[in-house]
CSV table of C-alpha atoms and ligand atoms in Angstrom, one decimal:
chain,number,residue,atom,x,y,z
A,1,MET,CA,-10.3,2.6,-8.2
A,2,ALA,CA,-9.0,0.0,-6.3
A,3,PHE,CA,-7.0,-2.3,-7.4
A,4,SER,CA,-5.3,-5.1,-6.5
A,5,PHE,CA,-1.9,-6.7,-7.9
A,6,PHE,CA,-0.8,-10.1,-8.2
A,7,ASN,CA,2.2,-9.7,-5.8
A,8,THR,CA,5.1,-12.2,-7.2
A,9,LEU,CA,6.5,-11.3,-3.5
A,10,GLY,CA,4.5,-13.5,-1.6
A,11,ARG,CA,1.6,-15.0,-4.4
A,12,GLN,CA,-1.1,-13.1,-3.7
A,13,ILE,CA,-3.3,-10.8,-5.2
A,14,GLN,CA,-2.5,-8.3,-3.6
A,15,LYS,CA,-5.1,-5.0,-2.3
A,16,PHE,CA,-3.0,-1.4,-3.4
A,17,GLU,CA,-1.6,0.4,-0.9
A,18,PRO,CA,1.0,2.4,-1.6
A,19,LEU,CA,3.2,3.9,0.9
A,20,ARG,CA,2.6,7.8,0.1
A,21,PRO,CA,-0.6,8.6,-0.6
A,22,GLY,CA,-2.0,9.3,-3.4
A,23,LYS,CA,1.6,9.1,-5.2
A,24,VAL,CA,2.8,6.1,-6.8
A,25,GLY,CA,6.6,4.6,-7.4
A,26,PHE,CA,7.4,2.6,-9.9
A,27,TYR,CA,10.3,1.0,-11.8
A,28,GLY,CA,10.4,-1.4,-15.1
A,29,CYS,CA,13.9,-2.5,-15.8
A,30,GLY,CA,14.6,-1.4,-19.1
A,31,PRO,CA,15.7,-2.4,-22.4
A,32,THR,CA,19.5,-3.3,-23.3
A,33,VAL,CA,21.2,-1.1,-25.8
A,34,TYR,CA,22.5,-3.9,-28.3
A,35,ASN,CA,20.3,-4.3,-30.7
A,36,TYR,CA,16.8,-4.0,-32.0
A,37,ALA,CA,13.7,-4.9,-29.0
A,38,HIS,CA,12.4,-7.6,-29.8
A,39,ILE,CA,7.4,-7.5,-30.7
A,40,GLY,CA,8.6,-10.0,-27.1
A,41,ASN,CA,10.1,-7.1,-25.1
A,42,LEU,CA,8.1,-5.2,-26.5
A,43,ARG,CA,5.0,-7.4,-24.6
A,44,ALA,CA,7.2,-6.0,-21.6
A,45,TYR,CA,6.8,-1.7,-22.5
A,46,VAL,CA,2.7,-2.4,-23.5
A,47,THR,CA,2.3,-4.0,-19.8
A,48,HIS,CA,4.2,-1.3,-18.1
A,49,ASP,CA,2.4,0.7,-20.2
A,50,ILE,CA,-0.8,-0.1,-18.6
A,51,LEU,CA,0.4,-0.1,-15.6
A,52,VAL,CA,0.5,3.3,-15.3
A,53,ARG,CA,-1.9,4.3,-17.6
A,54,SER,CA,-4.6,3.3,-15.2
A,55,LEU,CA,-2.3,4.6,-12.4
A,56,ARG,CA,-2.5,7.7,-14.0
A,57,ARG,CA,-6.5,6.8,-15.1
A,58,ALA,CA,-7.2,6.6,-10.8
A,59,GLY,CA,-5.6,10.0,-10.7
A,60,TYR,CA,-1.5,8.4,-8.7
A,61,ASP,CA,0.8,11.2,-9.4
A,62,VAL,CA,2.7,8.1,-10.6
A,63,THR,CA,7.1,8.7,-10.5
A,64,HIS,CA,7.6,6.1,-13.4
A,65,VAL,CA,11.3,5.4,-13.9
A,66,MET,CA,12.8,3.1,-16.6
A,67,ASN,CA,16.8,2.3,-16.8
A,68,ILE,CA,18.7,1.8,-20.4
A,69,THR,CA,21.3,-0.8,-19.8
A,70,ASP,CA,24.5,0.2,-21.6
A,71,VAL,CA,27.2,-2.3,-20.1
A,72,GLY,CA,27.1,-4.8,-17.5
A,73,HIS,CA,24.6,-7.0,-19.1
A,74,LEU,CA,26.5,-10.3,-20.1
A,75,SER,CA,24.5,-12.8,-22.2
A,76,GLY,CA,24.2,-14.8,-19.2
A,77,ASP,CA,22.3,-13.0,-15.9
A,78,ASN,CA,24.1,-14.8,-13.9
A,79,ASP,CA,28.2,-13.9,-14.7
A,80,GLU,CA,28.1,-16.1,-17.6
A,81,GLY,CA,29.3,-15.4,-21.2
A,82,ASP,CA,30.3,-11.8,-23.3
A,83,ASP,CA,29.1,-8.8,-22.4
A,84,LYS,CA,25.7,-7.7,-24.4
A,85,MET,CA,27.1,-4.8,-25.4
A,86,VAL,CA,30.9,-4.8,-26.2
A,87,LYS,CA,30.0,-7.9,-28.9
A,88,SER,CA,27.5,-5.9,-31.0
A,89,ALA,CA,30.6,-2.8,-31.4
A,90,GLU,CA,32.4,-5.3,-32.5
A,91,GLU,CA,30.5,-7.2,-35.2
A,92,ARG,CA,29.2,-3.6,-36.0
A,93,GLY,CA,32.8,-1.9,-36.5
A,94,LYS,CA,30.7,0.6,-33.9
A,95,SER,CA,32.3,1.6,-29.6
A,96,VAL,CA,29.9,0.3,-27.7
A,97,LEU,CA,28.4,4.1,-27.0
A,98,GLU,CA,28.0,4.9,-30.5
A,99,VAL,CA,25.5,1.0,-30.8
A,100,ALA,CA,24.2,1.9,-27.1
A,101,ASP,CA,22.1,5.3,-28.9
A,102,PHE,CA,21.5,3.5,-32.2
A,103,TYR,CA,19.6,1.2,-30.3
A,104,THR,CA,18.1,3.4,-27.9
A,105,GLY,CA,16.8,5.5,-30.5
A,106,ALA,CA,15.4,3.0,-32.5
A,107,PHE,CA,14.3,1.9,-28.6
A,108,PHE,CA,12.0,5.0,-28.1
A,109,ASN,CA,11.0,5.6,-31.7
A,110,ASP,CA,9.4,1.5,-31.4
A,111,THR,CA,7.6,2.9,-27.9
A,112,GLY,CA,6.1,5.7,-29.6
A,113,ARG,CA,4.8,3.7,-33.1
A,114,MET,CA,2.4,1.0,-29.9
A,115,ASN,CA,1.5,4.2,-28.6
A,116,ILE,CA,3.3,3.4,-25.4
A,117,LEU,CA,3.7,6.6,-23.0
A,118,ARG,CA,7.1,7.8,-22.4
A,119,PRO,CA,8.6,7.1,-18.2
A,120,THR,CA,8.9,10.3,-16.2
A,121,VAL,CA,12.7,9.3,-15.8
A,122,VAL,CA,14.6,7.7,-18.2
A,123,CYS,CA,18.7,7.4,-17.0
A,124,ARG,CA,21.2,5.3,-19.2
A,125,ALA,CA,23.8,2.8,-16.3
A,126,THR,CA,26.8,4.6,-18.1
A,127,GLY,CA,25.7,7.6,-16.9
A,128,HIS,CA,25.0,6.7,-12.9
A,129,VAL,CA,28.9,4.9,-12.5
A,130,ALA,CA,29.2,7.1,-8.6
A,131,ASP,CA,25.6,5.7,-7.1
A,132,MET,CA,26.7,2.6,-8.9
A,133,ILE,CA,29.7,2.6,-6.7
A,134,ALA,CA,28.5,4.6,-3.9
A,135,LEU,CA,25.8,1.7,-3.3
A,136,ILE,CA,28.7,-0.5,-3.8
A,137,GLY,CA,30.1,0.9,-1.1
A,138,ARG,CA,27.5,0.8,1.3
A,139,ILE,CA,26.9,-3.3,0.9
A,140,GLU,CA,30.2,-3.7,1.0
A,141,ALA,CA,30.4,-1.6,5.1
A,142,ASN,CA,28.0,-3.8,6.1
A,143,GLY,CA,29.4,-7.3,5.4
A,144,PHE,CA,28.3,-8.3,2.1
A,145,THR,CA,30.9,-8.5,0.0
A,146,TYR,CA,33.8,-10.7,-0.2
A,147,SER,CA,36.7,-9.9,-3.4
A,148,ALA,CA,38.4,-12.9,-5.0
A,149,GLY,CA,39.6,-13.3,-8.3
A,150,GLY,CA,39.8,-9.3,-9.3
A,151,ASN,CA,35.7,-8.5,-8.9
A,152,LEU,CA,34.4,-7.5,-6.1
A,153,TYR,CA,31.4,-10.8,-4.8
A,154,PHE,CA,27.9,-10.2,-2.8
A,155,ASP,CA,28.1,-12.9,-0.6
A,156,ILE,CA,23.8,-14.7,-0.7
A,157,SER,CA,25.0,-17.3,2.8
A,158,LYS,CA,25.0,-13.5,4.2
A,159,PHE,CA,21.5,-12.7,3.2
A,160,PRO,CA,19.1,-14.9,5.2
A,161,SER,CA,16.3,-13.8,2.6
A,162,TYR,CA,17.6,-14.6,-0.2
A,163,GLY,CA,15.5,-16.1,-2.7
A,164,GLU,CA,11.6,-14.9,-1.4
A,165,LEU,CA,11.1,-13.4,-4.3
A,166,ALA,CA,12.1,-16.6,-6.2
A,167,LEU,CA,10.9,-19.6,-4.1
A,168,LEU,CA,14.5,-20.3,-4.2
A,169,ARG,CA,15.6,-22.5,-1.8
A,170,LEU,CA,18.5,-20.8,0.0
A,171,ASP,CA,20.6,-23.9,0.7
A,172,GLU,CA,20.5,-24.9,-2.9
A,173,GLN,CA,22.0,-21.5,-4.1
A,174,LYS,CA,24.6,-22.1,-1.2
A,175,ALA,CA,25.6,-25.5,-3.3
A,176,GLY,CA,29.8,-25.0,-4.6
A,177,ALA,CA,29.4,-23.9,-7.7
A,178,ARG,CA,28.1,-25.3,-10.4
A,179,ALA,CA,30.6,-27.4,-13.8
A,180,GLY,CA,31.1,-23.9,-15.7
A,181,VAL,CA,30.4,-21.2,-13.8
A,182,ASP,CA,32.4,-18.6,-12.2
A,183,GLU,CA,35.2,-20.9,-9.2
A,184,ASN,CA,35.9,-17.6,-7.9
A,185,LYS,CA,31.7,-18.0,-6.3
A,186,ARG,CA,31.7,-18.6,-3.1
A,187,ASN,CA,28.3,-20.2,-3.5
A,188,ALA,CA,26.7,-20.5,-6.6
A,189,GLY,CA,24.0,-18.5,-6.4
A,190,ASP,CA,26.7,-15.0,-5.9
A,191,PHE,CA,26.8,-12.6,-8.1
A,192,VAL,CA,29.5,-9.8,-9.7
A,193,LEU,CA,28.8,-6.5,-8.1
A,194,TRP,CA,32.1,-4.6,-9.9
A,195,PHE,CA,34.2,-6.2,-11.9
A,196,THR,CA,38.0,-5.3,-12.5
A,197,ARG,CA,40.6,-7.6,-14.8
A,198,SER,CA,38.6,-11.1,-14.3
A,199,LYS,CA,37.2,-11.1,-17.3
A,200,PHE,CA,37.5,-9.3,-20.2
A,201,GLU,CA,40.8,-7.6,-21.2
A,202,ASN,CA,39.1,-5.2,-24.3
A,203,GLN,CA,36.2,-4.0,-22.3
A,204,ALA,CA,35.2,-1.0,-23.7
A,205,LEU,CA,33.7,1.6,-20.6
A,206,VAL,CA,35.6,1.1,-17.8
A,207,TRP,CA,36.6,2.9,-13.9
A,208,ASP,CA,37.7,3.7,-11.2
A,209,SER,CA,37.0,2.3,-8.8
A,210,PRO,CA,37.8,1.3,-5.0
A,211,TRP,CA,37.8,-2.1,-6.2
A,212,GLY,CA,40.4,-1.2,-9.2
A,213,ARG,CA,39.3,0.2,-12.9
A,214,GLY,CA,37.0,-2.1,-14.2
A,215,TYR,CA,32.8,-1.7,-14.6
A,216,PRO,CA,29.4,-2.3,-13.0
A,217,GLY,CA,27.9,-6.3,-12.7
A,218,TRP,CA,24.8,-5.4,-15.1
A,219,HIS,CA,21.6,-6.2,-11.2
A,220,ILE,CA,23.1,-2.8,-9.2
A,221,GLU,CA,22.4,-0.5,-11.2
A,222,CYS,CA,18.5,-0.9,-11.2
A,223,SER,CA,19.1,-0.9,-7.6
A,224,ALA,CA,21.5,2.9,-7.8
A,225,MET,CA,19.8,4.0,-10.4
A,226,SER,CA,16.0,2.7,-8.3
A,227,ILE,CA,16.9,4.6,-5.2
A,228,LYS,CA,18.3,7.4,-6.5
A,229,TYR,CA,14.3,8.5,-8.2
A,230,LEU,CA,12.3,6.4,-6.2
A,231,GLY,CA,14.0,6.5,-2.8
A,232,GLU,CA,15.3,3.9,-0.3
A,233,GLN,CA,11.2,1.4,-0.8
A,234,PHE,CA,8.5,2.7,-3.6
A,235,ASP,CA,6.0,0.8,-4.4
A,236,ILE,CA,5.7,-0.6,-7.9
A,237,HIS,CA,8.8,-3.2,-9.5
A,238,SER,CA,8.3,-4.6,-13.2
A,239,GLY,CA,9.9,-6.8,-15.9
A,240,GLY,CA,9.5,-9.6,-17.5
A,241,ILE,CA,8.8,-13.2,-15.6
A,242,ASP,CA,12.6,-14.1,-16.4
A,243,HIS,CA,13.8,-11.9,-14.5
A,244,ILE,CA,12.1,-13.2,-11.4
A,245,PRO,CA,15.4,-15.8,-10.2
A,246,ILE,CA,17.8,-13.5,-10.4
A,247,HIS,CA,17.7,-10.3,-12.0
A,248,HIS,CA,15.1,-8.9,-9.1
A,249,THR,CA,16.4,-11.4,-7.0
A,250,ASN,CA,20.3,-10.1,-6.6
A,251,GLU,CA,18.3,-6.1,-7.2
A,252,ILE,CA,16.8,-7.4,-3.8
A,253,ALA,CA,19.9,-8.8,-2.0
A,254,GLN,CA,22.1,-5.8,-2.8
A,255,SER,CA,19.2,-3.0,-2.0
A,256,GLU,CA,18.2,-4.5,0.6
A,257,ALA,CA,21.1,-5.1,1.8
A,258,ALA,CA,22.4,-1.3,1.5
A,259,THR,CA,20.3,0.2,3.4
A,260,GLY,CA,18.7,-2.2,5.7
A,261,ARG,CA,15.0,-1.5,4.7
A,262,ARG,CA,12.6,-4.4,4.1
A,263,PRO,CA,11.0,-4.4,1.4
A,264,TRP,CA,12.4,-2.6,-0.7
A,265,VAL,CA,9.8,-3.1,-3.2
A,266,LYS,CA,6.0,-4.1,-2.2
A,267,TYR,CA,4.8,-5.1,-5.7
A,268,TRP,CA,6.4,-7.2,-7.6
A,269,LEU,CA,4.5,-7.1,-11.0
A,270,HIS,CA,6.1,-9.7,-13.8
A,271,ASN,CA,4.5,-10.3,-17.2
A,272,GLU,CA,4.7,-14.1,-19.0
A,273,PHE,CA,5.4,-14.2,-22.1
A,274,LEU,CA,5.4,-13.8,-25.7
A,275,VAL,CA,5.6,-16.7,-27.5
A,276,LEU,CA,6.7,-17.9,-30.8
A,277,ASP,CA,4.9,-21.1,-32.8
A,278,ARG,CA,8.1,-22.3,-32.7
A,279,GLY,CA,9.3,-21.7,-29.0
A,280,LYS,CA,10.7,-19.2,-26.8
A,281,MET,CA,11.6,-15.8,-27.8
A,282,SER,CA,15.7,-14.8,-27.9
A,283,LYS,CA,17.8,-11.8,-29.0
A,284,SER,CA,21.0,-13.7,-28.2
A,285,ALA,CA,19.6,-17.4,-29.8
A,286,GLY,CA,19.0,-15.2,-33.6
A,287,GLY,CA,16.3,-15.2,-36.4
A,288,PHE,CA,13.6,-12.8,-33.5
A,289,LEU,CA,10.4,-10.0,-34.5
A,290,THR,CA,11.3,-6.5,-34.5
A,291,LEU,CA,8.1,-3.9,-34.0
A,292,GLN,CA,9.8,-2.5,-38.1
A,293,SER,CA,8.6,-6.7,-39.3
A,294,LEU,CA,5.3,-5.9,-38.3
A,295,VAL,CA,5.3,-2.9,-40.0
A,296,ASP,CA,7.0,-3.9,-43.5
A,297,SER,CA,4.3,-6.4,-43.5
A,298,GLY,CA,1.7,-4.1,-44.5
A,299,TYR,CA,0.5,-3.9,-39.8
A,300,ASP,CA,-0.3,-0.8,-37.9
A,301,PRO,CA,1.9,-0.6,-34.8
A,302,LEU,CA,-1.2,0.1,-32.8
A,303,ASP,CA,-2.3,-3.9,-34.8
A,304,TYR,CA,0.5,-5.5,-32.3
A,305,ARG,CA,-0.7,-3.3,-29.7
A,306,TYR,CA,-4.8,-3.9,-30.2
A,307,PHE,CA,-3.5,-7.7,-30.3
A,308,LEU,CA,-1.2,-7.9,-27.2
A,309,LEU,CA,-4.7,-6.4,-25.0
A,310,GLY,CA,-6.6,-9.3,-26.1
A,311,GLY,CA,-4.3,-10.8,-23.7
A,312,HIS,CA,-3.8,-10.7,-19.8
A,313,TYR,CA,0.1,-10.1,-18.8
A,314,ARG,CA,-0.1,-13.3,-16.8
A,315,SER,CA,-0.6,-15.6,-19.7
A,316,GLN,CA,1.3,-17.1,-21.5
A,317,LEU,CA,0.7,-15.0,-25.4
A,318,GLN,CA,0.8,-17.4,-28.0
A,319,PHE,CA,2.4,-15.4,-31.7
A,320,SER,CA,1.1,-16.0,-35.3
A,321,PHE,CA,0.8,-13.8,-38.2
A,322,ASP,CA,-3.4,-15.2,-37.8
A,323,ALA,CA,-3.6,-14.4,-34.4
A,324,LEU,CA,-1.9,-10.8,-35.6
A,325,ASP,CA,-4.5,-10.7,-39.1
A,326,GLY,CA,-6.9,-11.4,-36.2
A,327,ALA,CA,-5.8,-7.9,-33.9
A,328,LYS,CA,-6.0,-6.0,-37.3
A,329,ASN,CA,-9.3,-6.4,-38.6
A,330,ALA,CA,-10.7,-5.7,-34.8
A,331,ARG,CA,-9.1,-2.9,-34.9
A,332,LYS,CA,-9.7,-2.0,-37.9
A,333,SER,CA,-13.6,-2.4,-36.9
A,334,LEU,CA,-13.5,-0.6,-33.0
A,335,CYS,CA,-11.7,2.8,-35.5
A,336,ASP,CA,-14.8,2.6,-37.9
A,337,ARG,CA,-17.2,1.6,-35.4
A,338,VAL,CA,-15.6,5.1,-33.9
A,339,ARG,CA,-15.8,7.5,-37.3
A,340,VAL,CA,-19.3,6.6,-37.8
A,341,LEU,CA,-20.2,8.0,-34.0
A,342,ALA,CA,-18.7,10.9,-34.8
A,343,GLY,CA,-19.7,11.6,-37.8
A,344,LYS,CA,-23.9,10.9,-35.9
A,345,ALA,CA,-22.0,13.0,-32.3
A,346,GLY,CA,-21.1,15.6,-35.7
A,347,GLY,CA,-24.7,16.3,-36.0
A,348,ARG,CA,-24.9,13.5,-39.6
A,349,ALA,CA,-26.8,11.4,-36.6
A,350,ALA,CA,-30.1,9.6,-38.2
A,351,PRO,CA,-32.7,10.9,-36.9
A,352,GLU,CA,-34.1,7.5,-35.0
A,353,ASN,CA,-30.5,8.3,-33.0
A,354,ALA,CA,-31.4,12.0,-32.4
A,355,GLY,CA,-32.8,13.2,-28.9
A,356,PRO,CA,-31.2,13.0,-25.3
A,357,ARG,CA,-29.9,9.4,-23.6
A,358,PRO,CA,-29.2,8.3,-20.4
A,359,PRO,CA,-25.6,8.9,-19.7
A,360,GLU,CA,-25.6,6.8,-17.5
A,361,GLY,CA,-25.2,4.5,-20.3
A,362,ALA,CA,-22.0,4.4,-20.6
A,363,ALA,CA,-21.8,4.8,-16.9
A,364,LYS,CA,-21.8,1.7,-16.5
A,365,TYR,CA,-18.9,0.5,-19.6
A,366,LEU,CA,-17.5,2.5,-17.3
A,367,GLU,CA,-17.2,0.8,-14.4
A,368,ALA,CA,-17.2,-1.8,-15.6
A,369,PHE,CA,-14.0,-1.0,-17.8
A,370,ASP,CA,-12.7,0.4,-14.2
A,371,SER,CA,-13.8,-2.8,-12.7
A,372,ALA,CA,-11.4,-4.8,-14.8
A,373,LEU,CA,-8.4,-2.7,-14.5
A,374,GLU,CA,-8.5,-2.5,-10.6
A,375,ASP,CA,-8.5,-6.4,-10.9
A,376,ASP,CA,-4.9,-7.2,-11.8
A,377,LEU,CA,-5.1,-5.1,-15.2
A,378,SER,CA,-7.6,-7.3,-17.4
A,379,THR,CA,-6.7,-5.9,-20.3
A,380,PRO,CA,-9.3,-8.3,-22.4
A,381,ARG,CA,-12.4,-7.5,-19.7
A,382,ALA,CA,-11.8,-4.0,-20.8
A,383,LEU,CA,-11.6,-4.2,-24.1
A,384,ALA,CA,-14.4,-6.6,-23.9
A,385,GLU,CA,-16.7,-3.6,-22.4
A,386,LEU,CA,-15.7,-0.9,-25.2
A,387,TRP,CA,-17.5,-3.2,-27.4
A,388,GLY,CA,-19.8,-3.3,-25.8
A,389,MET,CA,-20.7,0.2,-25.6
A,390,LEU,CA,-19.9,1.4,-28.9
A,391,ARG,CA,-22.1,-1.5,-30.0
A,392,ASP,CA,-24.4,-1.1,-27.8
A,393,ASN,CA,-26.8,1.0,-30.3
A,394,SER,CA,-28.9,2.6,-27.5
A,395,LEU,CA,-26.7,5.2,-26.5
A,396,ALA,CA,-25.9,8.7,-27.8
A,397,PRO,CA,-23.2,8.9,-29.1
A,398,GLU,CA,-22.2,11.7,-28.1
A,399,ALA,CA,-22.1,10.2,-25.0
A,400,ALA,CA,-20.6,6.2,-26.2
A,401,LEU,CA,-17.8,8.7,-27.6
A,402,GLU,CA,-16.9,10.0,-24.6
A,403,ALA,CA,-16.7,7.7,-23.2
A,404,ALA,CA,-15.2,5.0,-25.6
A,405,PHE,CA,-12.1,8.3,-25.5
A,406,ASP,CA,-11.8,8.0,-21.6
A,407,MET,CA,-10.9,4.5,-21.9
A,408,ASP,CA,-8.5,4.7,-24.3
A,409,ARG,CA,-6.7,6.7,-21.9
A,410,VAL,CA,-5.7,3.6,-21.0
A,411,LEU,CA,-5.7,1.5,-24.1
A,412,GLY,CA,-4.0,3.8,-25.8
A,413,LEU,CA,-6.0,2.2,-29.4
A,414,GLY,CA,-5.3,6.6,-30.7
A,415,LEU,CA,-9.1,6.6,-31.1
A,416,GLU,CA,-9.8,10.3,-31.4
A,417,ASP,CA,-6.7,10.0,-33.6
A,418,ALA,CA,-8.9,7.3,-35.9
A,419,ALA,CA,-12.4,9.0,-35.7
A,420,LYS,CA,-10.4,12.9,-36.4
A,421,GLN,CA,-9.8,10.9,-40.3
A,422,GLU,CA,-12.2,11.1,-43.2
A,423,LYS,CA,-14.6,7.6,-42.8
A,424,PRO,CA,-14.0,5.4,-46.5
A,425,ALA,CA,-17.4,6.8,-48.1
A,426,GLU,CA,-18.6,2.8,-48.3
A,427,ASP,CA,-18.6,2.5,-44.8
A,428,GLU,CA,-20.6,4.5,-43.5
A,429,ALA,CA,-23.6,3.7,-46.7
A,430,LEU,CA,-23.3,0.4,-44.5
A,431,VAL,CA,-23.9,1.2,-41.7
A,432,ARG,CA,-26.5,3.5,-42.3
A,433,GLU,CA,-28.0,0.1,-44.7
A,434,ILE,CA,-27.7,-1.9,-41.4
A,435,GLU,CA,-29.9,0.8,-39.0
A,436,GLY,CA,-32.0,1.0,-42.4
A,437,LEU,CA,-32.9,-3.1,-41.8
A,438,VAL,CA,-32.9,-2.6,-37.8
A,439,ALA,CA,-35.6,-0.3,-38.5
A,440,GLU,CA,-37.9,-1.7,-40.9
A,441,ARG,CA,-37.3,-5.6,-38.6
A,442,ALA,CA,-38.9,-3.3,-36.1
A,443,GLU,CA,-41.1,-1.7,-38.0
A,444,ALA,CA,-42.0,-5.8,-39.2
A,445,LYS,CA,-42.5,-7.3,-36.2
A,446,LYS,CA,-44.6,-5.0,-35.0
A,447,ALA,CA,-46.6,-5.3,-37.6
A,448,LYS,CA,-46.5,-8.8,-36.3
A,449,ASN,CA,-44.5,-10.3,-40.3
A,450,PHE,CA,-42.2,-12.0,-38.6
A,451,THR,CA,-40.8,-13.4,-42.1
A,452,ARG,CA,-40.2,-11.0,-43.1
A,453,ALA,CA,-38.4,-10.2,-39.4
A,454,ASP,CA,-36.4,-12.9,-39.5
A,455,SER,CA,-35.3,-12.7,-43.3
A,456,ILE,CA,-33.4,-9.3,-42.6
A,457,ARG,CA,-31.8,-11.4,-39.8
A,458,ALA,CA,-30.6,-13.9,-41.3
A,459,ASN,CA,-29.5,-11.9,-44.7
A,460,LEU,CA,-27.5,-9.6,-42.4
A,461,LYS,CA,-25.7,-12.5,-40.7
A,462,GLU,CA,-24.1,-13.7,-44.2
A,463,ARG,CA,-23.2,-10.9,-44.3
A,464,GLY,CA,-21.0,-10.8,-40.4
A,465,ILE,CA,-23.6,-8.9,-38.8
A,466,ILE,CA,-25.3,-10.3,-36.2
A,467,LEU,CA,-28.5,-8.8,-34.1
A,468,GLU,CA,-29.0,-9.2,-30.5
A,469,ASP,CA,-32.3,-7.7,-29.4
A,470,ARG,CA,-32.3,-6.1,-26.1
A,471,PRO,CA,-34.6,-4.3,-23.5
A,472,GLY,CA,-34.3,-1.2,-25.0
A,473,GLY,CA,-33.7,-1.9,-28.9
A,474,THR,CA,-32.1,-3.8,-31.4
A,475,VAL,CA,-28.2,-3.5,-31.3
A,476,TRP,CA,-25.8,-5.7,-33.8
A,477,ARG,CA,-22.3,-5.8,-34.3
A,478,ARG,CA,-20.1,-7.6,-36.5
A,479,SER,CA,-19.3,-11.3,-36.2
B,501,LIG,P1,16.2,-7.4,-22.1
B,501,LIG,O1,16.6,-6.2,-23.3
B,501,LIG,O2,17.0,-9.0,-23.1
B,501,LIG,O3,16.6,-6.9,-20.6
B,501,LIG,O4,14.0,-7.6,-22.1
B,501,LIG,C1,14.0,-6.6,-22.0
B,501,LIG,C2,12.3,-6.5,-21.0
B,501,LIG,O5,11.9,-7.6,-22.2
B,501,LIG,C3,12.6,-7.1,-20.0
B,501,LIG,O6,11.5,-6.7,-19.0
B,501,LIG,C4,12.6,-9.0,-20.2
B,501,LIG,O7,12.3,-9.9,-18.9
B,501,LIG,C5,10.3,-8.5,-21.6
B,501,LIG,N1,10.9,-10.0,-21.9
B,501,LIG,C6,11.9,-10.6,-23.2
B,501,LIG,N2,11.2,-11.7,-23.3
B,501,LIG,C7,10.4,-11.3,-23.3
B,501,LIG,C8,9.3,-12.3,-23.9
B,501,LIG,N3,9.2,-13.0,-24.9
B,501,LIG,N4,8.0,-12.2,-23.5
B,501,LIG,C9,7.7,-10.5,-22.5
B,501,LIG,N5,8.5,-10.0,-22.4
B,501,LIG,C10,10.1,-11.2,-22.8
B,502,LIG,ZN1,16.4,-4.3,-13.5
């Protein structure tokens, strides 16, 4: 398969060519574990998952690294505000590590329920402080830092391509400190690599370092851990669009300043936001939806996964319960259809569906499915191909089922499990009735009894079943 991705670095669709043939190094920014993930965050992880699954299905050996932020992330990405972990621990009367453990567990519980594959490497920031200190040492040795007010800062004016990813203008970034921003900064865009006494006297977790006892800034963990597990240059880095102007911009500056190698990362993929009817979803602003709250309202986590796949990762997606209901119904129809096919493939096929069918019938849908994914991971088109194939009654059930399971290696909708479940009796009967009526209509047309043929079609339409006459025969689908 030949993938093309929209690379934020350069803002264009580019053919994907990994640095090492057959292998892909991928780093996706992980959660800050001070609270549950909200459903917007889960969009980012489903995007990572589709990327990884697509590449693996295409034969690449993918090493997927994800960090767990349990230190250093302030409420403002630009070194402003409170420390998210410390604040959460204080509010809950727990230690920072207790909070981190609890929400890390909750995170993997959520991602597991959504069929998001566990990354190859999951790395906690607090377990990698020595790597961060070593990397900061390299940045300092190369002349990109200064100390002020007890902190060690990255000096963006020393890094000429600063802001390239976000199309920032360096002269604007260099402008003096903005109101309310840390006055130690020489340039507004400078950021902390290592905090000592400047900010939080009550910081629970501190480490010794060449710059004093303190703790790392947020951005350095991603540079240090990705380089540790993927090397000084790797293929793909991902996260939500909010990370473009600060977090990822700073990650690039630090990494390239430390290693002297460019580009640090070849392809940058960013997912657009999930927004609520009433606006942006954020934990800091309070009031956010978790996966569990959807489950409590009667949805399966895979309904939400299905909902997300219905939008392209680079388009903003509006969440509403009406839209989630639509996804829930569609996923139910999908599972029902798979169960019907499994029933037929298991030897219970009606006689008119028996007999050999050309296997290439499914191949054309698989090809279209592949090209949808190759085209910057178009999950809406990939889903449409799955549906088109399942609705095509000219395919042998075995072939359709086999192809559906193959597609589900990427979609992750649990279709093999669905196929194993007992099918509700009334659905089986309904499908038999529809297929009987379709056959009767074909007979009526052959006998030129068009009144009967039309009335069968109209009757089914009223019941939400649409008939489509194709060269190979009539196929039906739910409207
Ligand atoms: P955080 O735990 O805040 O670092 O966010 C985890 C991931 O979720 C990051 O990749 C963010 O860019 C992403 N993210 C945050 N809010 C949203 C949202 N509303 N929609 C999609 N992605 C988001
Ligand atoms: Zn990161």
